[in-house]
Coordinates of C-alpha atoms in Angstrom, one line a residue:
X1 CA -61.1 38.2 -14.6
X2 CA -58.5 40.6 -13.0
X3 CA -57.4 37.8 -10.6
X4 CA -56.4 36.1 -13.8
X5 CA -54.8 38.9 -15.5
X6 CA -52.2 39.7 -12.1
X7 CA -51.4 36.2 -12.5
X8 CA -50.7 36.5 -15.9
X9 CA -48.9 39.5 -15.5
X10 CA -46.9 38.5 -12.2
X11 CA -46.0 34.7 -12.7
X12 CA -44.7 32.6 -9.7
X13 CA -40.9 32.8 -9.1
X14 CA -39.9 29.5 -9.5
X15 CA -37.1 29.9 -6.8
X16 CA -39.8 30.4 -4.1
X17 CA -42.4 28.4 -5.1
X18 CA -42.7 25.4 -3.1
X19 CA -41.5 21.6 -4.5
X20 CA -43.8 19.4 -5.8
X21 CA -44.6 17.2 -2.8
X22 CA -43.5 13.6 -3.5
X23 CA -44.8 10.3 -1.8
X24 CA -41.4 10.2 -0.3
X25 CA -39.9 10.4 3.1
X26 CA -36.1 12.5 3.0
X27 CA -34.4 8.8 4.0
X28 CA -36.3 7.5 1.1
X29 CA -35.3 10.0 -1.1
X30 CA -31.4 9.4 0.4
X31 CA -31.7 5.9 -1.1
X32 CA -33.1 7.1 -4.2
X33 CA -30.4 9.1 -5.2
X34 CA -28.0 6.4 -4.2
X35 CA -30.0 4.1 -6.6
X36 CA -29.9 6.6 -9.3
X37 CA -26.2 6.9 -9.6
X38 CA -24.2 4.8 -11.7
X39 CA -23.3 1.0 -10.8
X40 CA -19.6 1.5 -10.4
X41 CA -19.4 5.3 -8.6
X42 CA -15.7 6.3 -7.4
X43 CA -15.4 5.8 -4.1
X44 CA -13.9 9.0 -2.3
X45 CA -12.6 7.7 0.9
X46 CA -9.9 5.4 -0.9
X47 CA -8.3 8.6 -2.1
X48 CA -8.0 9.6 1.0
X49 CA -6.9 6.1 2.3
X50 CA -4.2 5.9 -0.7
X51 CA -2.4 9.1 0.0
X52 CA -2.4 8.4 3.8
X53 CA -0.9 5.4 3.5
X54 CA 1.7 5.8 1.0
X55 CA 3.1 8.6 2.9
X56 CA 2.9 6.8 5.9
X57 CA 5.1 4.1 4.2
X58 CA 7.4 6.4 2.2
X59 CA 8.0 8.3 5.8
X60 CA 8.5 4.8 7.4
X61 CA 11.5 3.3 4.9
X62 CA 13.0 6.6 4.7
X63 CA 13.2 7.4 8.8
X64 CA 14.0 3.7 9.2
X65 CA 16.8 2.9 6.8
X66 CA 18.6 6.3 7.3
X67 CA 18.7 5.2 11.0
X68 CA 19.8 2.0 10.3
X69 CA 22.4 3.3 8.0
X70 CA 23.3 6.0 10.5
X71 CA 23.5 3.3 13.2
X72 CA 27.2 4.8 14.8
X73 CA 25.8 8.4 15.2
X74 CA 24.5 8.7 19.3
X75 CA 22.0 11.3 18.5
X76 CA 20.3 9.7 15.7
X77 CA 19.9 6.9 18.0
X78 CA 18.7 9.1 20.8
X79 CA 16.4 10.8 18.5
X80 CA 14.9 7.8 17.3
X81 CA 14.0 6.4 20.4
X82 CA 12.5 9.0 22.2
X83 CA 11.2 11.5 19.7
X84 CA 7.7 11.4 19.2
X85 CA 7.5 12.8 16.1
X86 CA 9.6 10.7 14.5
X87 CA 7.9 7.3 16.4
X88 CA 4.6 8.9 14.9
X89 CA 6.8 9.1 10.9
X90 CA 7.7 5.8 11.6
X91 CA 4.8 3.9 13.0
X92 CA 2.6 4.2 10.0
X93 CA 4.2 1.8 7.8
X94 CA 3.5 -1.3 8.8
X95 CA -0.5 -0.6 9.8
X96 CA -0.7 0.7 6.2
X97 CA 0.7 -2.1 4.4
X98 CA -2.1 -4.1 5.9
X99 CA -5.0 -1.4 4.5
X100 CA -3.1 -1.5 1.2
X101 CA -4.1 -5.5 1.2
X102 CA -7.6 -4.4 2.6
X103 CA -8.2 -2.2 -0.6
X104 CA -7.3 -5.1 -2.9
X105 CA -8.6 -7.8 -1.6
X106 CA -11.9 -5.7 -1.8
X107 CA -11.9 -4.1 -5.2
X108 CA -10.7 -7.7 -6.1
X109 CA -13.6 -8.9 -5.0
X110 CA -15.9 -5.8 -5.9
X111 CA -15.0 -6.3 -9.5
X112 CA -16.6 -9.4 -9.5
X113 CA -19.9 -8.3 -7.5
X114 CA -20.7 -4.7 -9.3
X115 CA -23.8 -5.0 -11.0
X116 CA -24.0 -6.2 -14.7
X117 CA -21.2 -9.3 -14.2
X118 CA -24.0 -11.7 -13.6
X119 CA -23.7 -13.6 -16.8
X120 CA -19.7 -14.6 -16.6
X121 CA -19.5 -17.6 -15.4
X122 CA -16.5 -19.6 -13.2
X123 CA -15.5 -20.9 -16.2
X124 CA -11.5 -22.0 -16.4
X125 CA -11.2 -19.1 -18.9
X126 CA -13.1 -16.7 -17.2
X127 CA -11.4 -17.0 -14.1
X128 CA -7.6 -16.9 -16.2
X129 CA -9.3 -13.6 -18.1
X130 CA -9.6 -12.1 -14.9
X131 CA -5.9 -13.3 -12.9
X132 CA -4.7 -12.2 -16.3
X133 CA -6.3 -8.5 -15.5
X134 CA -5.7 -8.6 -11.9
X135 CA -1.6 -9.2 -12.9
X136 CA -1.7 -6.7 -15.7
X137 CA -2.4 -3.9 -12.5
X138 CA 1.3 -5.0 -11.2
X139 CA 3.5 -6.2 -14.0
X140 CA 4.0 -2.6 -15.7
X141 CA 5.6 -1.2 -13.1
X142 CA 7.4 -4.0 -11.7
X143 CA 8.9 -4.4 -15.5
X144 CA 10.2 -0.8 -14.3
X145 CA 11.5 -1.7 -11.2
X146 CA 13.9 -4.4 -13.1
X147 CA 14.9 -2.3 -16.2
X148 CA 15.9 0.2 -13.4
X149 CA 17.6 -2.6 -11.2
X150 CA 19.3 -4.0 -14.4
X151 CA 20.6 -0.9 -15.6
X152 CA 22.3 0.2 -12.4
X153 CA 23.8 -3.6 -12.5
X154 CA 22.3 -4.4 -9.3
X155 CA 23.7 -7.7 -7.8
X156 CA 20.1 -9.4 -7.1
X157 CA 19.9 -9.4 -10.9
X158 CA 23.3 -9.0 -12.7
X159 CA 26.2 -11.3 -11.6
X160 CA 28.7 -8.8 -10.1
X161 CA 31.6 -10.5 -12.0
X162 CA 30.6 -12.2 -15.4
X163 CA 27.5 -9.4 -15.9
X164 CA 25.4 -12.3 -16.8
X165 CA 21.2 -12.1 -15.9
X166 CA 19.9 -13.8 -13.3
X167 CA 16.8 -14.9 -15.4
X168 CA 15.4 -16.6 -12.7
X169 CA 14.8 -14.1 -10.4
X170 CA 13.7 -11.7 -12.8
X171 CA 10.8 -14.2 -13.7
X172 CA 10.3 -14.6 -10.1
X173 CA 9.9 -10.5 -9.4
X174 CA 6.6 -11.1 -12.2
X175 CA 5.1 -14.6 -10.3
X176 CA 6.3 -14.7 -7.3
X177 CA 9.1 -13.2 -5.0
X178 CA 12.5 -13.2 -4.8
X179 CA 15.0 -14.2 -2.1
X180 CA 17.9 -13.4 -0.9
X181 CA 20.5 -16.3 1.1
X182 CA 19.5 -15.6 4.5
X183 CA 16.4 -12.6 4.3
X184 CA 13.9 -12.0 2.0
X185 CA 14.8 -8.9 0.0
X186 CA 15.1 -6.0 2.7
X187 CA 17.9 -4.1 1.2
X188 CA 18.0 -4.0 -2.8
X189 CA 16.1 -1.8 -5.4
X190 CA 13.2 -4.3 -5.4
X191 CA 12.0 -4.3 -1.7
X192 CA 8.4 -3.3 -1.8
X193 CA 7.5 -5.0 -4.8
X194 CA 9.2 -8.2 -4.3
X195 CA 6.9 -9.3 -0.9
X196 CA 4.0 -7.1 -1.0
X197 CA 2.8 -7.2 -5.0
X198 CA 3.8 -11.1 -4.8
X199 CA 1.5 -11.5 -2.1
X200 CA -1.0 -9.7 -3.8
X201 CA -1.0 -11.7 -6.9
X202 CA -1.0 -15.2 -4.8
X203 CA -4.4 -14.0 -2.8
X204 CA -6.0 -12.4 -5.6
X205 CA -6.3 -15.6 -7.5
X206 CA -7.6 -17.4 -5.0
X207 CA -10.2 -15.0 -4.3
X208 CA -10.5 -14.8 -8.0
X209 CA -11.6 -18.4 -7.8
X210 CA -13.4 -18.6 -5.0
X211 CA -15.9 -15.5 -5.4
X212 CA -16.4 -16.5 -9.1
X213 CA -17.3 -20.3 -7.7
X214 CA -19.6 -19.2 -4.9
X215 CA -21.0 -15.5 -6.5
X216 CA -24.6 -17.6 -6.8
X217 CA -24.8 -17.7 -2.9
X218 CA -24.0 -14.9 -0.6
X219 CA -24.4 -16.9 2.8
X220 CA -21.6 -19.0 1.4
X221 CA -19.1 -16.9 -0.1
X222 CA -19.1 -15.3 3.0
X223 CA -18.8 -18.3 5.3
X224 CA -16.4 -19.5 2.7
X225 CA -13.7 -15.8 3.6
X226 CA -14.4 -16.1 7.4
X227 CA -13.4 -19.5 7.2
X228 CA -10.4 -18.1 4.9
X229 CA -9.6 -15.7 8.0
X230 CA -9.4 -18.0 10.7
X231 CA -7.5 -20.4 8.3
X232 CA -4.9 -17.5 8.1
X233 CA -4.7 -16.7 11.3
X234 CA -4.0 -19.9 12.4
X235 CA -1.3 -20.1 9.9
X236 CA 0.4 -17.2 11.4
X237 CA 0.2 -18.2 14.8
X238 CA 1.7 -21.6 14.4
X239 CA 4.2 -19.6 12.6
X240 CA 4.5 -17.9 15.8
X241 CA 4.3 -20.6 18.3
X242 CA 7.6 -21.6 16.8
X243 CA 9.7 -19.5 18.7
X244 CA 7.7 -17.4 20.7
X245 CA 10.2 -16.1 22.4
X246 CA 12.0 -14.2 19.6
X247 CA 9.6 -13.4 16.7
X248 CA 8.6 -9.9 18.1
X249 CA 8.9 -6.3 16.5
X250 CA 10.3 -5.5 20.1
X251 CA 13.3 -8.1 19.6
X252 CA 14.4 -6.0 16.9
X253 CA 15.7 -2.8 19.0
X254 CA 17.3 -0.7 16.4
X255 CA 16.7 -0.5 12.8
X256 CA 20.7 -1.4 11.9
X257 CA 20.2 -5.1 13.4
X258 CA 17.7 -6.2 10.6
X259 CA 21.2 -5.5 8.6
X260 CA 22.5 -8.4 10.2
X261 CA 20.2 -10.8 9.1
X262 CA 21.4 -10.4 5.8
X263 CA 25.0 -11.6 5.9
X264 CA 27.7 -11.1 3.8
X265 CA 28.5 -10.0 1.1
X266 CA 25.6 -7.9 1.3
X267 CA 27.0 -6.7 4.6
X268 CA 30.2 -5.3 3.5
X269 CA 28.6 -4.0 0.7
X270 CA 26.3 -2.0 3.1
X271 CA 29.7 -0.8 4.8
X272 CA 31.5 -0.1 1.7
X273 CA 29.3 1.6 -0.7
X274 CA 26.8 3.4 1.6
X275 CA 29.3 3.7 4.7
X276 CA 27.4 1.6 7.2
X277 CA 29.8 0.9 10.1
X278 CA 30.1 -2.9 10.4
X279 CA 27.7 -4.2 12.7
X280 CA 28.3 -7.3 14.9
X281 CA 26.3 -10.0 16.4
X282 CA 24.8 -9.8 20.1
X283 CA 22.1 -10.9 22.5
X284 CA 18.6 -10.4 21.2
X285 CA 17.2 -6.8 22.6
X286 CA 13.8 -8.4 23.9
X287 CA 16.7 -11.4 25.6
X288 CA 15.6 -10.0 29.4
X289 CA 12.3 -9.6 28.8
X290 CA 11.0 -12.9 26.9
X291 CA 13.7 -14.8 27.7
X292 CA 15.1 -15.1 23.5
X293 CA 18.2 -17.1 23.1
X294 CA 19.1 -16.0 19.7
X295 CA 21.3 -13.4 18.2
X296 CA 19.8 -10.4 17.1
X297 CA 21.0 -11.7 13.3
X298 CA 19.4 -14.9 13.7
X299 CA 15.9 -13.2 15.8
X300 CA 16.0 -11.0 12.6
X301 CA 15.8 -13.7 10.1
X302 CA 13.4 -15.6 12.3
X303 CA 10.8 -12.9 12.2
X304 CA 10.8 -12.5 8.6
X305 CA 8.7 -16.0 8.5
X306 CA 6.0 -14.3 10.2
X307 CA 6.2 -10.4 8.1
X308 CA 6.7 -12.0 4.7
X309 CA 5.1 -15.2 3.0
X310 CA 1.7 -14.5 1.6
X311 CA 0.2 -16.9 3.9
X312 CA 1.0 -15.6 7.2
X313 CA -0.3 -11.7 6.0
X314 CA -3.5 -12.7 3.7
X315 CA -6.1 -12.1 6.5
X316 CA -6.3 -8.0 6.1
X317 CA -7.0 -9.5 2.1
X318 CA -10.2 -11.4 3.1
X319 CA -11.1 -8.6 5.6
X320 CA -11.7 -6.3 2.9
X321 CA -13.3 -9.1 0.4
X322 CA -15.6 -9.4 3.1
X323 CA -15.9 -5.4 3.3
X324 CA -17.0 -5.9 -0.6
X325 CA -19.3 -8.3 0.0
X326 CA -21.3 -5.9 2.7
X327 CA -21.3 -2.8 0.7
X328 CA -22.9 -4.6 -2.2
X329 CA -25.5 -6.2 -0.2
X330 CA -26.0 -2.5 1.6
X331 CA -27.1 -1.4 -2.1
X332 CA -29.1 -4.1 -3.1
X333 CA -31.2 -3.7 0.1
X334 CA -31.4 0.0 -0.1
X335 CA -32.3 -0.7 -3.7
X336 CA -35.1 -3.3 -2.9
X337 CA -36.7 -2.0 0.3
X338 CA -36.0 1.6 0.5
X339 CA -35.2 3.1 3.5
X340 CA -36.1 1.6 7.3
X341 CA -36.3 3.5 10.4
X342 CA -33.6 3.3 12.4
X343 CA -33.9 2.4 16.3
X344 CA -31.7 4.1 18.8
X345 CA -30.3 0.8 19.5
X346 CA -29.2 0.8 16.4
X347 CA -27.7 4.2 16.4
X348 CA -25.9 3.3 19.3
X349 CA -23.7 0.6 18.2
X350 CA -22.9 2.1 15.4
X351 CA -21.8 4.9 17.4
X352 CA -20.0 2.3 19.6
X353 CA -18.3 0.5 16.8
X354 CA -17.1 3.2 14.6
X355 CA -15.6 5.4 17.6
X356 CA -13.5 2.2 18.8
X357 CA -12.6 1.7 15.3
X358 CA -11.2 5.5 15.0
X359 CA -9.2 5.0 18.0
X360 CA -7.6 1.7 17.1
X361 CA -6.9 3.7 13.6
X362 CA -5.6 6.8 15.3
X363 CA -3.3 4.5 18.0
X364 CA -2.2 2.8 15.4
X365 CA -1.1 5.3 13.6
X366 CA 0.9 7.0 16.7
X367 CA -1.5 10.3 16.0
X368 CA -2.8 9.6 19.8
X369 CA 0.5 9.7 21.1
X370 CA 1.9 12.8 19.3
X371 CA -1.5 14.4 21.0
X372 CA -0.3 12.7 24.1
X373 CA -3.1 11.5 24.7
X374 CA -3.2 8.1 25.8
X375 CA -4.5 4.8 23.9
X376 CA -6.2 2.3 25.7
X377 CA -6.6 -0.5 22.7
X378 CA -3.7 -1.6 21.1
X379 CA -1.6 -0.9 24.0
X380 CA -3.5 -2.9 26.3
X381 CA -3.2 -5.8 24.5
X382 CA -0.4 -8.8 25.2
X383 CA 2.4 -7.9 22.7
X384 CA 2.0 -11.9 21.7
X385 CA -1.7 -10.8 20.6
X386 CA -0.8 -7.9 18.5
X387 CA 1.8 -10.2 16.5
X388 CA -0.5 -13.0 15.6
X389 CA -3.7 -10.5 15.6
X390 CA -2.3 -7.1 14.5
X391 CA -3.0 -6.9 10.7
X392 CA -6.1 -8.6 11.0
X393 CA -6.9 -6.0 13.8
X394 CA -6.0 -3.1 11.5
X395 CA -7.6 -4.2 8.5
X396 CA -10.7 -4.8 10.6
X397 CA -10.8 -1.3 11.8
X398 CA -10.1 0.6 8.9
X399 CA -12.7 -1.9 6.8
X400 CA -15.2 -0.6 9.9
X401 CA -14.2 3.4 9.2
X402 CA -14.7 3.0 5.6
X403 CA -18.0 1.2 5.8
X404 CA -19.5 4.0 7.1
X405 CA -17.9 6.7 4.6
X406 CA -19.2 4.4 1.5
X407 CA -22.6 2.9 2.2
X408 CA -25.6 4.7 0.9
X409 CA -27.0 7.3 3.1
X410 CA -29.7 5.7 4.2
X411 CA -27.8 2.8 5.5
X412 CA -27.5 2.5 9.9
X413 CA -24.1 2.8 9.1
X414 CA -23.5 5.2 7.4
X415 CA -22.0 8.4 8.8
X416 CA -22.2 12.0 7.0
X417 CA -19.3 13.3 9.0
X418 CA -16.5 10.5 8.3
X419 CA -17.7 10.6 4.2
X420 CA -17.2 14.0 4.6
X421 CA -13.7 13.9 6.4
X422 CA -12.7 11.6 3.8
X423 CA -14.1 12.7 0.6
X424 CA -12.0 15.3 -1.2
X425 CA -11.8 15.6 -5.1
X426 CA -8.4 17.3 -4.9
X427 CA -7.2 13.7 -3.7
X428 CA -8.3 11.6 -6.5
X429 CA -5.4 12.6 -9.1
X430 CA -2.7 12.2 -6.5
X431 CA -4.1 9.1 -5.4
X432 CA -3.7 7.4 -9.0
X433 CA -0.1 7.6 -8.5
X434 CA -0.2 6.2 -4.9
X435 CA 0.7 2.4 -6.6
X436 CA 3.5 3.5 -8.7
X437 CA 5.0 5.9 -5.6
X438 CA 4.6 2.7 -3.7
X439 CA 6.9 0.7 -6.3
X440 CA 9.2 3.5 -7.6
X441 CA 10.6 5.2 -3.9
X442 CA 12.5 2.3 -2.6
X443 CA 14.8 3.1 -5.8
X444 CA 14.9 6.7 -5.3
X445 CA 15.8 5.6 -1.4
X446 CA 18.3 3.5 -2.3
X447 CA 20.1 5.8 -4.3
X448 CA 19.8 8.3 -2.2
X449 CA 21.2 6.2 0.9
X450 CA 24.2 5.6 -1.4
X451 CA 25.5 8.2 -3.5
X452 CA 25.0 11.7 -1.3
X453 CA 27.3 11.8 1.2
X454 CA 26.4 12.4 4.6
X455 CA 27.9 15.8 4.6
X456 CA 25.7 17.2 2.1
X457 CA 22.8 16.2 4.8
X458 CA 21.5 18.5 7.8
X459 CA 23.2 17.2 11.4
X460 CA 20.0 18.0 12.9
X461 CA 18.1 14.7 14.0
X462 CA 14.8 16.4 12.6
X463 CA 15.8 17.7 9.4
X464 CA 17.8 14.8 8.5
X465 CA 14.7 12.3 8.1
X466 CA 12.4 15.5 6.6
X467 CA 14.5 16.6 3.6
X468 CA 15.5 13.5 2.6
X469 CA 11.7 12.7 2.6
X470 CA 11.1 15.3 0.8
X471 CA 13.5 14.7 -2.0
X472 CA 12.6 11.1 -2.1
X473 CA 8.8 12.1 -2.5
X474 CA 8.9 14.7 -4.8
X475 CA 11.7 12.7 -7.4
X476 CA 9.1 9.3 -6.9
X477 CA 6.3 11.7 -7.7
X478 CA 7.5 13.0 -11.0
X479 CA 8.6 9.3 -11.8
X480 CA 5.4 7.9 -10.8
X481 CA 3.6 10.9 -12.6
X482 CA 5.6 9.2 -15.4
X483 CA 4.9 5.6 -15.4
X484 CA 1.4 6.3 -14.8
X485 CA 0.2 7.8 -17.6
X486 CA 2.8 6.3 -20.0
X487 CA 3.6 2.5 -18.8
X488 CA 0.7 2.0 -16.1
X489 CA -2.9 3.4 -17.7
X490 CA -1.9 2.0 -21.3
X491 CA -0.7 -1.1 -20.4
X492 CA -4.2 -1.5 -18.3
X493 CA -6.2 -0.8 -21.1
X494 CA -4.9 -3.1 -23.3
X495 CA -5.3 -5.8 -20.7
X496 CA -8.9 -4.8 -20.8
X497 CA -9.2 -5.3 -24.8
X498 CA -7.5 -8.8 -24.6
X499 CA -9.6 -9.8 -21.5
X500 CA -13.0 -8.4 -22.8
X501 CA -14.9 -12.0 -21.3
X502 CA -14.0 -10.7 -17.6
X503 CA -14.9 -8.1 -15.3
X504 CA -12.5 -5.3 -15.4
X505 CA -13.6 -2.5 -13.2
X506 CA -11.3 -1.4 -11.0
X507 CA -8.8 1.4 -12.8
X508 CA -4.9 0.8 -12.6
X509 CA -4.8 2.9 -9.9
X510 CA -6.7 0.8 -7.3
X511 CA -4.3 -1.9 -7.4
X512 CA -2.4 -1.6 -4.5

């Protein structure tokens, strides 16, 4: 009797008391709580991803084209090619385009794996429903990009003399890309949009098509995208076996020959309105070395049949349906068997595979050089290699670093400290913007390049590439900021209400 009347007087705290024991092992419980959580979660990491990469591409066009414009100032051109930190500025863009691809070919494909899409069908009309949501993620803000371009009269879309509209390349900047005589679109208000979204839209209905045809068999679908990879990469390297000679990045030397490939009039327009000095044609830089026997004009214009069509840079696309494919077959096991023990073997090579991955990433990226330390993967490699194999290396790497920051816990791959490097909620508004600061600062660039004269800008080689990228990012951020919630979000929506028969689960800012 007064054993029971302490306990009713003196309860047990229920912070100390111990848990209810549970049949459970921790790793069990790991998958558990994965389980439990909703069938579309956001995914942290591409946050993270987004706002790397679109500063690593904002810093690239700005450092690039000012150098190009700047092409008759000795220091600029001494600066840029021996200054690390602006090699590591500049380096970035062209690595990141490719993990812009990886992240929509895999929430491409994502959308059509997520749990509760089994009953669509590859019907015709389902598979429009969906190309017709997949477009809806570009067209808002490339309807932007021309009202902007039309308004300032730019050439590639108002006739300079009778001020008619070019109606066919304003069509083209919605279904496909447009092209200048000579280049493809390097140097107007329409850049980025023009080649990168247009490639977008031509691989995302094809993948539309063929995960919605094979979705019943996983061993297929994903023969079906490895077959899709070495198809592309055997595209691109008979586009490079061409002229092997010539199509290099090396060939290029410095950023004012890509200029040249251009021609007039856009060449004297270059020298009259944003005070390029005139450039003229000369031996190919990489002419020693490889042995090219075309102009640096004619290299230049060469090389843009291996950086631009959407066949020759779909592989990083596939790479990242295939990601999509693995993390939704790294739930459904978790889901269905639990947790497994892990062997060290296993361990191991996942150790192996994600530290070469990080320091393919981090080459890549010139981070390893800043730290001067040196990289013994990408540089190692034939320079022939890395132009037939780059993308597909990049996108294979950073499809390897994510892998292990969005599998459940319990997966072999997963790793707690990479999810945790990557995973920061103060990232997820800016990221939303990431696709409309991808669209919008080639405008803000261009203007920027033309109308403030050079005198208003610092002489030092440093500051002249930092607070112009600073201006650029912080005008594109209030614009994007702008079209985002106004054009971008709205505009998505409604393209969900009109294509309610389709899966529509990415949000408008994962289309990139």
């Amino acid at each position: 009797g007064i054993a029971e009347q302490r306990a009713t007087r003196n309860p047990p705290n229920r912070e100390t008391a111990e848990p209810p024991k549970t049949p459970y092992s921790s790793a069990q419980m790991a998958v558990l709580r994965d389980v439990a959580t909703p069938s579309k979660p956001h995914l942290a990491a591409f946050d993270f991803v987004r706002v790397w990469w679109c500063t690593a591409v904002v810093a690239h066009h700005v450092i690039f084209y000012i150098a190009a414009i700047r092409a008759d100032e000795p220091s600029l051109v001494a600066a840029w090619e021996r200054s690390l930190f602006l090699d590591f500025c500049n380096a970035g863009g062209i690595p990141a385009v490719d993990g812009f691809f990886l992240v929509s070919g895999f929430f491409t494909v994502l959308s059509l794996l997520q749990p509760g899409t089994e009953e669509f069908t590859a019907s015709p009309t389902q598979m429009l429903r969906r190309f017709f949501a997949r477009c809806m993620r570009f067209w808002p803000v490339h309807a932007v990009v021309v009202c902007i371009a039309i308004l300032t009269c730019d050439p590639l879309f108002v006739h300079p003399e009778h001020g008619t509209l070019n109606l066919h390349r304003i069509a083209a900047m919605f279904i496909g890309k447009n092209y200048h005589d000579g280049l493809h679109g390097w140097f107007d208000l329409t850049t980025t949009p023009t080649w990168s979204s247009g490639a977008d839209i031509h691989v995302s209905a094809f993948l539309i098509v063929l995960v919605s045809s094979l979705r019943g068999s996983a061993r297929c679908l994903h023969r079906a995208l490895l077959c899709a990879i070495l198809v592309t990469i055997g595209l691109r390297l008979a586009t490079f076996l061409e002229n092997p000679a010539c199509k290099r990045l090396s060939c290029l030397g410095h950023p004012s020959a890509i200029f040249l490939g251009t021609r007039d009039p856009l060449m004297s327009e270059l020298s009259k309105s944003f005070g390029m000095p005139m450039l003229q044609e000369e031996t190919c830089a990489c002419a020693p070395r490889t042995g090219c026997q075309l102009s640096n004009a004619e290299m230049i214009r060469g090389y843009a049949n291996i950086y631009l069509p959407s066949h020759v840079r779909a592989a990083p696309f596939f790479v990242g349906a295939m990601l999509a494919c693995e993390v939704v077959r790294a739930r459904t096991e978790a889901a269905r068997s639990m947790a497994k023990q892990v062997t060290r073997a296993v361990q191991g090579s996942k150790h192996i595979r994600l530290a070469l991955a990080l320091g393919w990433v981090l080459e890549r990226h010139s981070v390893l050089k800043v730290m001067r330390v040196p990289g013994l993967l990408a540089s190692s490699l034939p320079e022939a290699v890395m132009e037939v194999l780059g993308g597909f290396l990049d996108s294979c790497a950073w499809a390897c670093v994510l892998f292990s920051a969005i599998v459940p816990e319990a997966h072999p791959a997963h790793c707690r400290t990479i999810s945790r490097l990557v995973s920061s909620p103060r990232l997820q508004q800016p990221a939303k913007l990431a696709f409309c600061i991808y669209c919008l600062h080639w405008p803000v660039l261009y203007h920027l390049l033309r109308y403030v004269p050079r005198t208003w800008l610092p002489s030092n080689e440093y500051l002249l590439f930092l607070v112009p990228f600073a201006a650029v990012m912080s005008i594109t951020s209030g614009l994007a900021w702008v079209a985002h919630h106004y054009i971008e979000v709205p505009s998505t929506r409604w393209a969900i209400r009109v294509s309610r028969g389709a899966t529509c689960t990415a949000p408008a800012s994962k289309a990139i």
